CSV table of C-alpha atoms in Angstrom, one decimal:
chain,number,residue,atom,x,y,z
A,1,ILE,CA,-3.2,-13.3,36.5
A,2,THR,CA,0.6,-13.3,36.3
A,3,ASN,CA,0.6,-15.8,33.4
A,4,ILE,CA,-1.5,-13.5,31.1
A,5,PRO,CA,1.5,-11.8,29.5
A,6,LEU,CA,3.1,-15.2,28.9
A,7,LEU,CA,-0.1,-16.4,27.2
A,8,THR,CA,0.0,-13.5,24.8
A,9,PHE,CA,2.9,-15.2,22.9
A,10,ALA,CA,0.8,-18.3,22.2
A,11,VAL,CA,-2.3,-16.2,21.3
A,12,ARG,CA,-0.2,-14.0,19.1
A,13,LYS,CA,1.4,-17.0,17.3
A,14,ALA,CA,-2.1,-18.6,16.8
A,15,LEU,CA,-3.6,-15.3,15.5
A,16,MET,CA,-0.7,-14.8,13.1
A,17,GLY,CA,-1.1,-18.3,11.8
A,18,MET,CA,-4.8,-17.6,11.2
A,19,ILE,CA,-4.0,-14.3,9.5
A,20,ASP,CA,-1.4,-15.9,7.4
A,21,GLN,CA,-3.8,-18.6,6.3
A,22,ALA,CA,-6.5,-16.0,5.5
A,23,CYS,CA,-4.3,-13.4,3.8
A,24,GLY,CA,-1.5,-15.6,2.4
A,25,SER,CA,1.5,-13.6,1.2
A,26,LEU,CA,-0.4,-10.3,1.5
A,27,CYS,CA,0.2,-10.1,5.2
A,28,ARG,CA,3.7,-11.7,5.2
A,29,PRO,CA,6.7,-9.5,5.0
A,30,ALA,CA,9.9,-10.4,3.3
A,31,PRO,CA,11.2,-13.8,4.7
A,32,SER,CA,13.0,-13.5,8.0
A,33,LYS,CA,13.4,-15.6,11.1
A,34,ASP,CA,10.7,-14.8,13.6
A,35,VAL,CA,12.5,-16.1,16.6
A,36,ALA,CA,14.4,-14.4,19.4
A,37,ILE,CA,18.1,-14.2,18.6
A,38,ALA,CA,20.6,-15.1,21.3
A,39,PRO,CA,22.1,-12.0,22.9
A,40,SER,CA,25.6,-13.1,21.6
A,41,SER,CA,24.3,-12.5,18.1
A,42,LEU,CA,23.9,-8.8,18.9
A,43,ASP,CA,27.6,-8.6,18.6
A,44,THR,CA,27.3,-9.2,14.9
A,45,LEU,CA,25.4,-6.0,14.4
A,46,PRO,CA,27.5,-3.0,13.2
A,47,ALA,CA,28.5,-0.6,15.9
A,48,ALA,CA,26.5,2.1,14.3
A,49,ALA,CA,23.3,0.1,14.4
A,50,SER,CA,20.4,2.2,15.7
A,51,ARG,CA,18.4,1.4,18.8
A,52,CYS,CA,15.5,0.2,16.6
A,53,GLU,CA,17.8,-2.2,14.7
A,54,ARG,CA,19.0,-3.7,17.9
A,55,PHE,CA,15.5,-4.1,19.2
A,56,ARG,CA,14.4,-5.8,16.0
A,57,ALA,CA,17.4,-8.1,16.2
A,58,ILE,CA,16.2,-9.4,19.6
A,59,TRP,CA,12.4,-9.3,19.3
A,60,ILE,CA,9.6,-9.4,16.7
A,61,ARG,CA,10.6,-8.6,13.1
A,62,ASN,CA,7.2,-8.7,11.5
A,63,PRO,CA,5.5,-5.3,11.9
A,64,LEU,CA,2.0,-6.8,11.8
A,65,GLU,CA,2.9,-9.3,14.6
A,66,PHE,CA,4.4,-6.5,16.6
A,67,ALA,CA,1.2,-4.5,16.3
A,68,LEU,CA,-0.8,-7.6,17.3
A,69,ALA,CA,1.4,-8.1,20.4
A,70,LEU,CA,0.8,-4.4,21.4
A,71,VAL,CA,-2.9,-4.8,21.0
A,72,LEU,CA,-3.0,-8.0,23.1
A,73,ILE,CA,-0.9,-6.5,25.9
A,74,ALA,CA,-3.0,-3.3,25.8
A,75,ALA,CA,-6.2,-5.4,26.0
A,76,CYS,CA,-4.8,-7.3,29.1
A,77,ALA,CA,-3.7,-4.1,30.7
A,78,GLY,CA,-7.0,-2.4,29.9
A,79,ALA,CA,-9.0,-5.3,31.4
A,80,ALA,CA,-6.8,-5.1,34.6
A,81,LEU,CA,-7.1,-1.4,34.9
A,82,LEU,CA,-10.8,-1.0,34.1
A,83,THR,CA,-12.2,-3.6,36.4
A,84,ASP,CA,-12.2,-3.2,40.1
A,85,ASN,CA,-12.9,-6.9,40.6
A,86,LEU,CA,-10.4,-9.2,38.9
A,87,GLY,CA,-12.4,-12.2,40.3
A,88,LEU,CA,-15.0,-11.3,37.7
A,89,VAL,CA,-12.3,-11.5,34.9
A,90,GLN,CA,-11.2,-14.9,36.2
A,91,SER,CA,-14.8,-16.1,36.4
A,92,VAL,CA,-15.4,-15.1,32.7
A,93,ALA,CA,-12.2,-16.7,31.6
A,94,GLY,CA,-12.9,-19.9,33.6
A,95,ALA,CA,-16.5,-20.1,32.3
A,96,VAL,CA,-15.4,-19.7,28.7
A,97,GLY,CA,-12.4,-21.9,29.0
A,98,ALA,CA,-14.1,-24.7,30.8
A,99,VAL,CA,-17.0,-24.9,28.3
A,100,ALA,CA,-14.7,-24.6,25.4
A,101,MET,CA,-12.3,-27.3,26.6
A,102,THR,CA,-15.0,-29.7,27.8
A,103,PHE,CA,-17.6,-29.5,25.1
A,104,LEU,CA,-16.9,-27.2,22.2
A,105,LEU,CA,-13.4,-28.1,21.1
A,106,PRO,CA,-13.6,-31.9,21.5
A,107,GLY,CA,-17.0,-32.0,19.7
A,108,LEU,CA,-15.8,-29.7,16.9
A,109,PHE,CA,-12.5,-31.5,16.4
A,110,TYR,CA,-14.0,-35.0,16.3
A,111,PHE,CA,-16.8,-34.0,14.0
A,112,ALA,CA,-14.4,-32.2,11.6
A,113,PHE,CA,-11.5,-34.7,11.6
A,114,PHE,CA,-13.6,-37.8,11.2
A,115,ARG,CA,-15.7,-36.6,8.4
A,116,GLU,CA,-14.9,-39.7,6.2
A,117,ALA,CA,-16.4,-42.0,8.9
A,118,GLY,CA,-19.8,-40.9,7.8
A,119,CYS,CA,-22.8,-40.8,10.2
A,120,THR,CA,-21.7,-42.9,13.1
A,121,ALA,CA,-23.0,-42.8,16.7
A,122,VAL,CA,-19.8,-41.3,18.0
A,123,ARG,CA,-19.8,-38.6,15.3
A,124,VAL,CA,-23.5,-37.8,16.1
A,125,GLY,CA,-22.5,-37.7,19.8
A,126,SER,CA,-19.7,-35.3,19.0
A,127,LEU,CA,-22.2,-33.0,17.2
A,128,GLY,CA,-24.4,-33.2,20.3
A,129,MET,CA,-21.4,-32.2,22.5
A,130,LEU,CA,-20.8,-29.2,20.2
A,131,VAL,CA,-24.5,-28.1,20.4
A,132,LEU,CA,-24.5,-28.6,24.2
A,133,GLY,CA,-21.4,-26.5,24.4
A,134,MET,CA,-23.1,-23.7,22.4
A,135,VAL,CA,-26.0,-23.8,24.8
A,136,LEU,CA,-23.8,-23.9,27.9
A,137,LEU,CA,-21.4,-21.1,27.0
A,138,PRO,CA,-23.9,-18.3,27.1
A,139,LEU,CA,-25.6,-19.9,30.1
A,140,SER,CA,-22.4,-20.1,32.1
A,141,LEU,CA,-21.6,-16.5,31.2
A,142,ALA,CA,-25.1,-15.4,32.3
A,143,LEU,CA,-24.6,-17.2,35.6
A,144,VAL,CA,-21.3,-15.3,36.1
A,145,PHE,CA,-23.0,-12.0,35.9
A,146,LEU,CA,-26.1,-12.8,37.9
C-alpha cells in the first residue's frame, strides 16, 4: 500500500506518453525539461521569484501532467478512504495484475511484434493466451467479489 504514491510517477509518465501520442503537439506545452531540478539550481532563481515559480522549478512544469498527477493521487486517496477493507483493493489489484502479466501482455506483445512472421504455431498460441486472459480477467474479478 505504501508504494502506490511511488507508482503514480510511472503511471503518470505512461499516461502522458499515450496522451502525447494521441494528441501530438496539441497537448504539449512549450518545450521545457520535465525533470526535477537539483535543489542547488533553486539558487539561480531571482530573489523575487514567487512561491509558484519556485514550486515549478522543482516539480512538474507541464500543467496537464500536474493535473494528471493530482487526479491519480486523489484516486489513490479516494480508494483508501472509501473502502473499509483494503484487502479487497489488494485482491482486485492482484487479480488484474496477475492475469495481465501472465496472459494478456505477453500474448498481446508477441502477437503484435511478430506480425511479419505470419501464421505460425507460436503466434497462434500467443493469440490463444490473449483470449484466455480476456476470459480469466473477468472471472478472477468475479471470484474476488464472491
